[in-house]
Amino acid sequence: MSKAGRLVVLVSGSGTNLQALLDASADPAYGASVVAVGADRDDIEGLARATRAGVPVFVEKLREHPDRAAWDLAIAARIAGHAPDLVVSAGFMKILGAPTLEAFPVLNTHPALLPSFPGAHGVRDALAHGAKVTGCTVMLADTGVDTGPIVAQEAVRVYAGDDEAALHERIKTVERGLLVETVGRMAREGWTVNGRTVTIGGVR
């Protein structure tokens, strides 16, 4: 059974999910701590949040490598330098390659109830489909796009008159809470994966 005491969090933007994890991990009872924050670009609020919290940061830019394979190896090496138990992709806008996915469990979030509405426009697609309920998913990443084993989900109602921005904001609020809860449980109780079934602390 794996446990998730040491977290490396990857960000590409404002880092609101990162902040939620930083706030939660300030309590020793939470069971997990953010040991480093990585990004694929400079000058973002996510890195500033980490710096203010005294957490080491690193940046690995795709354009500074000859190809994607070289970047995959480089970011995997940077992550490995912090010996994480779990990597959390928190608004990270790059798909991680095999060097990272084969070395570490990677937790990701998606603003829909997978397997419905995968991909970059989950909120927009749910609205276009006329869904009455959508939500958010926490999953273990694999080599596909939003295809990894599902760890946790929570529903969000779609209201008449919702536009993409309003619905997405409600989903993000729920997502932050679900991510914090899930990571904390994985850290305190451990987890196992059997095929597509993820069990935390003996409870599916």
Phi, psi and omega in degrees: 000126180279155173229163192233054183289318183256123183247132162253124183252132179253133184225159174228357186214231190286337174075035179292322175294321175302313181299320178298320178290320177299316180297316182294319185285353174294339177269117181304334181290345181297322175098349181228153177222146178275113184264344177193155176233127179246157180213165177253010180202158178273172166055048175240155184295330178302317177293322178296321178299316180297315180299317178297330180273359180077023182262133178300146180233157172214153179232129177232104185269133180300319185292348179270007180238153184294333179200176183295324180298321179293320177296318178304315180293320183293315182289327176297321179293320179296318178297314183300330180299343180253006174046058182282153168274333182210138173256132179246117175273103188246082184076026178276125191264021174239144174278126181283143183267182184303323180303326177277312185295330179278342183263331187220149166289134182239124179261135182226162177238157178214137184275054175194169178268090180300148012276007176286140170057056174285173175095187190286346187235047184300320181290312179300318182292322178296318178296315182296330181278350182079023180298139177267338177224133171229212179161211180219155183230137168251126185223162169273125185289146170229196185282351178271185178258106179060038183245000185287169180301134182280131179261316182204152177216154174215137184276150174226128181286143174263124182262152174301133180090355177300138166252176186300318183295315182294316180294317181297322180295319178294320179296316182298324178297315178294320182300317180301313179297319181293319179297313181298314180298315184293313179298317179299317179294319178298323180289316186280324190252343184077167181210157175230156177235126177232099187066241179260005182260120177256127181242125176257123176056031179085002181242121181290000000 
